[in-house]
């Protein structure tokens, strides 16, 4: 079970982008490249579109479109949402899906659209993968035609890895 949590911890990478935007604990600069950037102060959004690559430290997020929403008097990040070909890479771990949402108030990341988390040779898939950042807890749910699947290699490269 600990290895599954370790595998799902990669989803924390989405949280890193939101945390950095709020001036969180990660002191690494957040670098975002895209074909276009549209900001709307009335709607309080920043939309990066076209081959979006967001890097911070050893984490890289790739997506077609990244929408950062902010609110309040200090323009704090209220949500980070990735649309299309979402891929998060950190060292030997990778998470993919069609859509991902990070909610900093709930400290929750949701990855859907055929989500898959791979760590070394270990793989977890389901209909929706939810990671609760502060609790280091994850929930993988199935759908009507699919079940949750975890392939874990005992004694593999990640044996004994901490989340």
Short mmCIF file of N, CA and C in Angstrom, two decimals:
data_model
loop_
_atom_site.label_atom_id
_atom_site.label_comp_id
_atom_site.label_asym_id
_atom_site.label_seq_id
_atom_site.Cartn_x
_atom_site.Cartn_y
_atom_site.Cartn_z
N UNK A 1 0.83 -1.19 0.00
CA UNK A 1 0.00 0.00 0.00
C UNK A 1 0.87 1.25 0.00
N UNK A 2 1.97 1.20 0.75
CA UNK A 2 2.86 2.35 0.82
C UNK A 2 3.43 2.68 -0.56
N UNK A 3 3.68 1.64 -1.36
CA UNK A 3 4.23 1.86 -2.70
C UNK A 3 3.19 2.49 -3.61
N UNK A 4 1.93 2.17 -3.43
CA UNK A 4 0.88 2.79 -4.23
C UNK A 4 0.81 4.28 -3.89
N UNK A 5 0.87 4.59 -2.61
CA UNK A 5 0.86 6.00 -2.19
C UNK A 5 2.07 6.71 -2.76
N UNK A 6 3.22 6.05 -2.76
CA UNK A 6 4.43 6.64 -3.33
C UNK A 6 4.24 6.92 -4.80
N UNK A 7 3.62 5.98 -5.48
CA UNK A 7 3.35 6.13 -6.91
C UNK A 7 2.43 7.32 -7.15
N UNK A 8 1.41 7.45 -6.33
CA UNK A 8 0.44 8.54 -6.51
C UNK A 8 0.97 9.88 -6.03
N UNK A 9 2.02 9.87 -5.25
CA UNK A 9 2.58 11.13 -4.75
C UNK A 9 3.04 12.03 -5.88
N UNK A 10 3.28 11.45 -7.03
CA UNK A 10 3.66 12.26 -8.18
C UNK A 10 2.62 13.32 -8.48
N UNK A 11 1.37 13.04 -8.18
CA UNK A 11 0.33 14.02 -8.45
C UNK A 11 0.55 15.30 -7.66
N UNK A 12 1.37 15.21 -6.65
CA UNK A 12 1.73 16.40 -5.89
C UNK A 12 2.37 17.44 -6.80
N UNK A 13 2.89 17.01 -7.92
CA UNK A 13 3.52 17.94 -8.84
C UNK A 13 2.57 19.04 -9.28
N UNK A 14 1.30 18.72 -9.48
CA UNK A 14 0.35 19.76 -9.82
C UNK A 14 0.25 20.78 -8.70
N UNK A 15 0.31 20.28 -7.48
CA UNK A 15 0.23 21.18 -6.33
C UNK A 15 1.43 22.11 -6.29
N UNK A 16 2.56 21.64 -6.75
CA UNK A 16 3.76 22.45 -6.74
C UNK A 16 3.56 23.72 -7.56
N UNK A 17 2.91 23.59 -8.70
CA UNK A 17 2.67 24.77 -9.54
C UNK A 17 1.79 25.77 -8.81
N UNK A 18 0.74 25.29 -8.18
CA UNK A 18 -0.15 26.19 -7.43
C UNK A 18 0.54 26.78 -6.22
N UNK A 19 1.31 25.98 -5.53
CA UNK A 19 2.03 26.43 -4.34
C UNK A 19 3.04 27.51 -4.71
N UNK A 20 3.74 27.33 -5.80
CA UNK A 20 4.74 28.32 -6.21
C UNK A 20 4.07 29.63 -6.59
N UNK A 21 2.93 29.53 -7.26
CA UNK A 21 2.22 30.73 -7.66
C UNK A 21 1.76 31.53 -6.45
N UNK A 22 1.60 30.86 -5.31
CA UNK A 22 1.17 31.55 -4.09
C UNK A 22 2.36 31.93 -3.21
N UNK A 23 3.58 31.69 -3.67
CA UNK A 23 4.73 31.99 -2.85
C UNK A 23 4.92 30.96 -1.76
N UNK A 24 4.63 29.71 -2.07
CA UNK A 24 4.72 28.63 -1.10
C UNK A 24 6.14 28.28 -0.73
N UNK A 25 6.28 27.13 -0.08
CA UNK A 25 7.55 26.72 0.49
C UNK A 25 8.61 26.43 -0.55
N UNK A 26 8.23 26.00 -1.74
CA UNK A 26 9.22 25.68 -2.75
C UNK A 26 9.83 26.97 -3.26
N UNK A 27 11.13 27.13 -3.09
CA UNK A 27 11.81 28.37 -3.47
C UNK A 27 12.32 28.34 -4.89
N UNK A 28 12.17 27.21 -5.57
CA UNK A 28 12.58 27.12 -6.96
C UNK A 28 11.67 28.01 -7.81
N UNK A 29 12.23 28.67 -8.83
CA UNK A 29 11.35 29.47 -9.69
C UNK A 29 10.45 28.58 -10.53
N UNK A 30 9.25 29.03 -10.78
CA UNK A 30 8.32 28.34 -11.67
C UNK A 30 8.46 28.98 -13.03
N UNK A 31 8.82 28.18 -14.03
CA UNK A 31 9.01 28.68 -15.40
C UNK A 31 7.94 28.04 -16.28
N UNK A 32 7.15 28.88 -16.94
CA UNK A 32 6.09 28.38 -17.81
C UNK A 32 6.34 28.91 -19.22
N UNK A 33 6.32 27.98 -20.18
CA UNK A 33 6.43 28.36 -21.59
C UNK A 33 5.17 27.89 -22.30
N UNK A 34 4.67 28.70 -23.23
CA UNK A 34 3.49 28.34 -24.01
C UNK A 34 3.50 29.16 -25.28
N UNK A 35 2.60 28.80 -26.20
CA UNK A 35 2.48 29.59 -27.43
C UNK A 35 1.82 30.93 -27.16
N UNK A 36 0.84 30.93 -26.23
CA UNK A 36 0.16 32.19 -25.90
C UNK A 36 -0.12 32.26 -24.41
N UNK A 37 -0.27 33.48 -23.91
CA UNK A 37 -0.70 33.73 -22.54
C UNK A 37 -1.74 34.84 -22.60
N UNK A 38 -2.92 34.55 -22.05
CA UNK A 38 -3.99 35.54 -21.97
C UNK A 38 -4.36 35.72 -20.51
N UNK A 39 -4.29 36.97 -20.05
CA UNK A 39 -4.69 37.25 -18.68
C UNK A 39 -5.95 38.11 -18.72
N UNK A 40 -6.81 37.91 -17.74
CA UNK A 40 -8.04 38.67 -17.63
C UNK A 40 -8.22 39.04 -16.17
N UNK A 41 -7.94 40.30 -15.85
CA UNK A 41 -8.03 40.74 -14.46
C UNK A 41 -9.46 40.74 -13.95
N UNK A 42 -10.44 40.98 -14.82
CA UNK A 42 -11.84 40.95 -14.39
C UNK A 42 -12.26 39.54 -14.01
N UNK A 43 -11.90 38.56 -14.83
CA UNK A 43 -12.23 37.16 -14.55
C UNK A 43 -11.22 36.50 -13.62
N UNK A 44 -10.11 37.21 -13.37
CA UNK A 44 -9.04 36.72 -12.50
C UNK A 44 -8.51 35.37 -12.96
N UNK A 45 -8.09 35.34 -14.23
CA UNK A 45 -7.52 34.13 -14.80
C UNK A 45 -6.27 34.46 -15.62
N UNK A 46 -5.40 33.48 -15.69
CA UNK A 46 -4.25 33.50 -16.59
C UNK A 46 -4.31 32.18 -17.36
N UNK A 47 -4.38 32.27 -18.68
CA UNK A 47 -4.54 31.08 -19.51
C UNK A 47 -3.32 30.93 -20.41
N UNK A 48 -2.61 29.83 -20.22
CA UNK A 48 -1.47 29.48 -21.06
C UNK A 48 -1.96 28.44 -22.05
N UNK A 49 -1.71 28.67 -23.35
CA UNK A 49 -2.19 27.72 -24.36
C UNK A 49 -1.10 27.38 -25.37
N UNK A 50 -1.16 26.15 -25.85
CA UNK A 50 -0.26 25.71 -26.89
C UNK A 50 1.06 25.18 -26.37
N UNK A 51 1.20 23.88 -26.36
CA UNK A 51 2.45 23.23 -25.95
C UNK A 51 2.98 23.81 -24.64
N UNK A 52 2.13 23.81 -23.62
CA UNK A 52 2.50 24.39 -22.32
C UNK A 52 3.49 23.47 -21.61
N UNK A 53 4.57 24.07 -21.13
CA UNK A 53 5.56 23.36 -20.34
C UNK A 53 5.82 24.19 -19.09
N UNK A 54 5.49 23.63 -17.93
CA UNK A 54 5.71 24.32 -16.65
C UNK A 54 6.75 23.53 -15.87
N UNK A 55 7.85 24.16 -15.51
CA UNK A 55 8.94 23.48 -14.79
C UNK A 55 9.21 24.17 -13.46
N UNK A 56 9.41 23.35 -12.44
CA UNK A 56 9.85 23.85 -11.15
C UNK A 56 10.69 22.77 -10.52
N UNK A 57 11.96 23.08 -10.28
CA UNK A 57 12.86 22.07 -9.74
C UNK A 57 12.94 20.88 -10.68
N UNK A 58 12.74 19.68 -10.13
CA UNK A 58 12.83 18.47 -10.96
C UNK A 58 11.47 18.03 -11.49
N UNK A 59 10.44 18.87 -11.37
CA UNK A 59 9.10 18.54 -11.84
C UNK A 59 8.78 19.32 -13.11
N UNK A 60 8.19 18.61 -14.08
CA UNK A 60 7.76 19.26 -15.32
C UNK A 60 6.33 18.83 -15.63
N UNK A 61 5.49 19.81 -15.94
CA UNK A 61 4.10 19.57 -16.33
C UNK A 61 3.95 19.97 -17.79
N UNK A 62 3.43 19.05 -18.60
CA UNK A 62 3.14 19.31 -20.00
C UNK A 62 1.62 19.25 -20.18
N UNK A 63 1.07 20.16 -20.94
CA UNK A 63 -0.36 20.14 -21.23
C UNK A 63 -0.66 21.04 -22.42
N UNK A 64 -1.84 20.89 -22.98
CA UNK A 64 -2.24 21.75 -24.09
C UNK A 64 -2.66 23.13 -23.59
N UNK A 65 -3.29 23.15 -22.40
CA UNK A 65 -3.84 24.40 -21.88
C UNK A 65 -3.78 24.38 -20.36
N UNK A 66 -3.29 25.46 -19.77
CA UNK A 66 -3.20 25.58 -18.32
C UNK A 66 -3.92 26.85 -17.90
N UNK A 67 -4.93 26.69 -17.03
CA UNK A 67 -5.71 27.84 -16.56
C UNK A 67 -5.44 28.02 -15.08
N UNK A 68 -4.92 29.19 -14.73
CA UNK A 68 -4.67 29.53 -13.33
C UNK A 68 -5.71 30.57 -12.93
N UNK A 69 -6.52 30.23 -11.93
CA UNK A 69 -7.54 31.15 -11.43
C UNK A 69 -7.09 31.69 -10.08
N UNK A 70 -7.36 32.96 -9.85
CA UNK A 70 -6.96 33.57 -8.59
C UNK A 70 -8.10 34.40 -8.04
N UNK A 71 -8.06 34.65 -6.72
CA UNK A 71 -9.14 35.40 -6.09
C UNK A 71 -8.62 36.11 -4.85
N UNK A 72 -9.49 36.89 -4.26
CA UNK A 72 -9.16 37.59 -3.02
C UNK A 72 -8.35 38.85 -3.26
N UNK A 73 -8.15 39.61 -2.18
CA UNK A 73 -7.44 40.88 -2.30
C UNK A 73 -5.96 40.72 -2.68
N UNK A 74 -5.38 39.58 -2.34
CA UNK A 74 -3.97 39.34 -2.66
C UNK A 74 -3.78 38.48 -3.91
N UNK A 75 -4.87 38.29 -4.65
CA UNK A 75 -4.83 37.47 -5.87
C UNK A 75 -4.18 36.11 -5.64
N UNK A 76 -4.63 35.43 -4.60
CA UNK A 76 -4.10 34.10 -4.31
C UNK A 76 -4.67 33.09 -5.30
N UNK A 77 -3.86 32.09 -5.65
CA UNK A 77 -4.31 31.07 -6.58
C UNK A 77 -5.45 30.29 -5.95
N UNK A 78 -6.58 30.22 -6.66
CA UNK A 78 -7.72 29.46 -6.15
C UNK A 78 -7.87 28.12 -6.85
N UNK A 79 -7.30 27.99 -8.06
CA UNK A 79 -7.38 26.73 -8.77
C UNK A 79 -6.37 26.73 -9.92
N UNK A 80 -5.77 25.57 -10.16
CA UNK A 80 -4.92 25.37 -11.33
C UNK A 80 -5.51 24.19 -12.08
N UNK A 81 -5.81 24.39 -13.37
CA UNK A 81 -6.47 23.35 -14.14
C UNK A 81 -5.74 23.14 -15.46
N UNK A 82 -5.42 21.87 -15.74
CA UNK A 82 -4.71 21.50 -16.97
C UNK A 82 -5.66 20.72 -17.87
N UNK A 83 -5.69 21.10 -19.16
CA UNK A 83 -6.59 20.48 -20.13
C UNK A 83 -5.79 19.90 -21.29
N UNK A 84 -6.05 18.66 -21.61
CA UNK A 84 -5.50 18.05 -22.81
C UNK A 84 -4.07 17.57 -22.68
N UNK A 85 -3.88 16.27 -22.92
CA UNK A 85 -2.54 15.68 -22.94
C UNK A 85 -1.72 16.05 -21.70
N UNK A 86 -2.32 15.92 -20.55
CA UNK A 86 -1.65 16.26 -19.29
C UNK A 86 -0.60 15.18 -18.99
N UNK A 87 0.62 15.64 -18.77
CA UNK A 87 1.70 14.71 -18.41
C UNK A 87 2.57 15.42 -17.38
N UNK A 88 2.75 14.76 -16.24
CA UNK A 88 3.56 15.31 -15.16
C UNK A 88 4.73 14.35 -14.96
N UNK A 89 5.95 14.88 -15.02
CA UNK A 89 7.14 14.04 -14.92
C UNK A 89 8.00 14.56 -13.77
N UNK A 90 8.44 13.62 -12.92
CA UNK A 90 9.37 13.95 -11.85
C UNK A 90 10.22 12.71 -11.62
N UNK A 91 11.50 12.84 -11.95
CA UNK A 91 12.45 11.74 -11.88
C UNK A 91 11.90 10.54 -12.64
N UNK A 92 11.77 9.38 -12.02
CA UNK A 92 11.28 8.19 -12.71
C UNK A 92 9.76 8.05 -12.63
N UNK A 93 9.08 9.07 -12.11
CA UNK A 93 7.63 9.00 -11.95
C UNK A 93 6.94 9.85 -13.02
N UNK A 94 5.79 9.35 -13.45
CA UNK A 94 5.03 10.08 -14.46
C UNK A 94 3.54 9.86 -14.23
N UNK A 95 2.76 10.93 -14.38
CA UNK A 95 1.31 10.84 -14.30
C UNK A 95 0.75 11.41 -15.60
N UNK A 96 -0.27 10.74 -16.15
CA UNK A 96 -0.88 11.23 -17.38
C UNK A 96 -2.40 11.19 -17.25
N UNK A 97 -3.04 12.00 -18.05
CA UNK A 97 -4.50 12.04 -18.10
C UNK A 97 -4.93 13.11 -19.08
N UNK A 98 -6.21 13.22 -19.30
CA UNK A 98 -6.73 14.24 -20.21
C UNK A 98 -6.97 15.57 -19.49
N UNK A 99 -7.10 15.50 -18.15
CA UNK A 99 -7.50 16.69 -17.39
C UNK A 99 -7.01 16.56 -15.95
N UNK A 100 -6.56 17.66 -15.40
CA UNK A 100 -6.13 17.67 -14.00
C UNK A 100 -6.53 18.97 -13.34
N UNK A 101 -6.91 18.89 -12.05
CA UNK A 101 -7.31 20.08 -11.29
C UNK A 101 -6.63 20.05 -9.93
N UNK A 102 -6.05 21.20 -9.56
CA UNK A 102 -5.49 21.35 -8.22
C UNK A 102 -6.27 22.45 -7.51
N UNK A 103 -6.79 22.13 -6.32
CA UNK A 103 -7.51 23.09 -5.49
C UNK A 103 -6.69 23.32 -4.23
N UNK A 104 -6.00 24.47 -4.13
CA UNK A 104 -5.13 24.70 -2.97
C UNK A 104 -5.88 24.80 -1.64
N UNK A 105 -7.12 25.30 -1.64
CA UNK A 105 -7.87 25.40 -0.38
C UNK A 105 -8.18 24.03 0.19
N UNK A 106 -8.51 23.08 -0.69
CA UNK A 106 -8.79 21.72 -0.26
C UNK A 106 -7.54 20.85 -0.27
N UNK A 107 -6.45 21.40 -0.79
CA UNK A 107 -5.19 20.65 -0.93
C UNK A 107 -5.47 19.30 -1.60
N UNK A 108 -6.17 19.39 -2.76
CA UNK A 108 -6.62 18.20 -3.45
C UNK A 108 -6.28 18.30 -4.94
N UNK A 109 -5.80 17.19 -5.49
CA UNK A 109 -5.52 17.09 -6.92
C UNK A 109 -6.41 16.00 -7.49
N UNK A 110 -7.08 16.30 -8.60
CA UNK A 110 -7.90 15.30 -9.28
C UNK A 110 -7.39 15.16 -10.70
N UNK A 111 -7.12 13.92 -11.09
CA UNK A 111 -6.67 13.62 -12.45
C UNK A 111 -7.69 12.67 -13.06
N UNK A 112 -8.23 13.03 -14.24
CA UNK A 112 -9.20 12.17 -14.90
C UNK A 112 -8.92 12.10 -16.40
N UNK A 113 -9.77 11.40 -17.13
CA UNK A 113 -9.55 11.21 -18.56
C UNK A 113 -8.47 10.17 -18.79
N UNK A 114 -8.76 8.93 -18.43
CA UNK A 114 -7.80 7.81 -18.52
C UNK A 114 -6.53 8.09 -17.72
N UNK A 115 -6.66 8.43 -16.45
CA UNK A 115 -5.47 8.75 -15.66
C UNK A 115 -4.62 7.51 -15.40
N UNK A 116 -3.33 7.75 -15.38
CA UNK A 116 -2.37 6.67 -15.11
C UNK A 116 -1.19 7.28 -14.38
N UNK A 117 -0.74 6.59 -13.34
CA UNK A 117 0.46 7.00 -12.62
C UNK A 117 1.45 5.86 -12.72
N UNK A 118 2.68 6.18 -13.15
CA UNK A 118 3.74 5.19 -13.33
C UNK A 118 4.93 5.61 -12.49
N UNK A 119 5.45 4.68 -11.71
CA UNK A 119 6.65 4.92 -10.92
C UNK A 119 7.56 3.72 -11.13
N UNK A 120 8.63 3.90 -11.89
CA UNK A 120 9.47 2.77 -12.25
C UNK A 120 8.64 1.81 -13.08
N UNK A 121 8.50 0.58 -12.61
CA UNK A 121 7.69 -0.41 -13.31
C UNK A 121 6.26 -0.50 -12.75
N UNK A 122 5.98 0.21 -11.66
CA UNK A 122 4.68 0.16 -11.02
C UNK A 122 3.70 1.09 -11.73
N UNK A 123 2.44 0.63 -11.87
CA UNK A 123 1.42 1.38 -12.60
C UNK A 123 0.10 1.33 -11.84
N UNK A 124 -0.59 2.49 -11.75
CA UNK A 124 -1.92 2.55 -11.17
C UNK A 124 -2.81 3.28 -12.17
N UNK A 125 -3.99 2.67 -12.47
CA UNK A 125 -4.95 3.31 -13.37
C UNK A 125 -6.35 3.21 -12.77
N UNK A 126 -7.23 4.05 -13.24
CA UNK A 126 -8.63 4.05 -12.80
C UNK A 126 -9.40 5.08 -13.61
N UNK A 127 -10.62 5.38 -13.20
CA UNK A 127 -11.41 6.41 -13.88
C UNK A 127 -11.01 7.79 -13.38
N UNK A 128 -10.84 7.91 -12.06
CA UNK A 128 -10.42 9.18 -11.44
C UNK A 128 -9.39 8.87 -10.37
N UNK A 129 -8.31 9.63 -10.36
CA UNK A 129 -7.30 9.51 -9.31
C UNK A 129 -7.32 10.83 -8.54
N UNK A 130 -7.58 10.74 -7.24
CA UNK A 130 -7.62 11.91 -6.37
C UNK A 130 -6.52 11.79 -5.34
N UNK A 131 -5.74 12.86 -5.17
CA UNK A 131 -4.64 12.86 -4.20
C UNK A 131 -4.88 14.01 -3.23
N UNK A 132 -4.90 13.69 -1.93
CA UNK A 132 -5.07 14.68 -0.88
C UNK A 132 -3.68 15.04 -0.36
N UNK A 133 -3.22 16.22 -0.74
CA UNK A 133 -1.84 16.63 -0.52
C UNK A 133 -1.44 16.61 0.95
N UNK A 134 -2.20 17.25 1.81
CA UNK A 134 -1.81 17.37 3.22
C UNK A 134 -1.88 16.05 3.97
N UNK A 135 -2.72 15.16 3.51
CA UNK A 135 -2.89 13.88 4.17
C UNK A 135 -2.03 12.78 3.55
N UNK A 136 -1.40 13.09 2.43
CA UNK A 136 -0.64 12.10 1.66
C UNK A 136 -1.47 10.82 1.50
N UNK A 137 -2.70 11.04 1.06
CA UNK A 137 -3.67 9.97 0.89
C UNK A 137 -4.20 10.06 -0.53
N UNK A 138 -4.49 8.92 -1.13
CA UNK A 138 -5.05 8.93 -2.47
C UNK A 138 -6.24 8.00 -2.55
N UNK A 139 -7.12 8.31 -3.51
CA UNK A 139 -8.29 7.48 -3.78
C UNK A 139 -8.35 7.31 -5.29
N UNK A 140 -8.44 6.06 -5.73
CA UNK A 140 -8.58 5.75 -7.15
C UNK A 140 -9.94 5.10 -7.31
N UNK A 141 -10.78 5.67 -8.20
CA UNK A 141 -12.12 5.12 -8.38
C UNK A 141 -12.24 4.51 -9.77
N UNK A 142 -13.17 3.56 -9.87
CA UNK A 142 -13.42 2.89 -11.14
C UNK A 142 -14.66 3.47 -11.79
N UNK A 143 -14.95 2.98 -12.99
CA UNK A 143 -16.15 3.40 -13.70
C UNK A 143 -17.03 2.20 -13.98
N UNK A 144 -18.13 2.42 -14.69
CA UNK A 144 -19.06 1.31 -14.93
C UNK A 144 -18.46 0.19 -15.78
N UNK A 145 -17.50 0.51 -16.64
CA UNK A 145 -16.92 -0.50 -17.52
C UNK A 145 -15.45 -0.78 -17.23
N UNK A 146 -14.94 -0.18 -16.19
CA UNK A 146 -13.52 -0.37 -15.88
C UNK A 146 -13.32 -0.49 -14.37
N UNK A 147 -12.28 -1.17 -14.00
CA UNK A 147 -11.95 -1.31 -12.59
C UNK A 147 -10.61 -0.64 -12.33
N UNK A 148 -10.35 -0.34 -11.08
CA UNK A 148 -9.04 0.16 -10.69
C UNK A 148 -8.04 -0.96 -10.92
N UNK A 149 -6.88 -0.60 -11.43
CA UNK A 149 -5.83 -1.60 -11.65
C UNK A 149 -4.50 -1.06 -11.13
N UNK A 150 -3.83 -1.89 -10.35
CA UNK A 150 -2.50 -1.55 -9.85
C UNK A 150 -1.58 -2.72 -10.16
N UNK A 151 -0.45 -2.42 -10.78
CA UNK A 151 0.57 -3.42 -11.06
C UNK A 151 1.80 -2.98 -10.27
N UNK A 152 2.13 -3.77 -9.26
CA UNK A 152 3.23 -3.43 -8.36
C UNK A 152 4.26 -4.54 -8.40
N UNK A 153 5.50 -4.21 -8.61
CA UNK A 153 6.58 -5.17 -8.69
C UNK A 153 7.33 -5.22 -7.35
N UNK A 154 7.07 -6.24 -6.54
CA UNK A 154 7.77 -6.34 -5.25
C UNK A 154 9.27 -6.44 -5.47
N UNK A 155 10.01 -5.72 -4.64
CA UNK A 155 11.46 -5.76 -4.73
C UNK A 155 12.03 -5.04 -5.92
N UNK A 156 11.18 -4.28 -6.64
CA UNK A 156 11.65 -3.53 -7.80
C UNK A 156 12.46 -2.32 -7.40
N UNK A 157 12.73 -1.48 -8.37
CA UNK A 157 13.53 -0.27 -8.14
C UNK A 157 12.98 0.59 -7.01
N UNK A 158 11.65 0.59 -6.84
CA UNK A 158 11.03 1.49 -5.88
C UNK A 158 10.72 0.83 -4.53
N UNK A 159 11.22 -0.38 -4.33
CA UNK A 159 10.94 -1.07 -3.06
C UNK A 159 11.43 -0.23 -1.89
N UNK A 160 10.55 -0.02 -0.95
CA UNK A 160 10.92 0.74 0.24
C UNK A 160 10.93 2.23 0.03
N UNK A 161 10.53 2.71 -1.16
CA UNK A 161 10.53 4.14 -1.43
C UNK A 161 9.50 4.83 -0.56
N UNK A 162 9.84 6.03 -0.11
CA UNK A 162 8.91 6.80 0.71
C UNK A 162 8.10 7.70 -0.20
N UNK A 163 6.86 7.99 0.16
CA UNK A 163 6.01 8.84 -0.67
C UNK A 163 6.54 10.26 -0.76
#
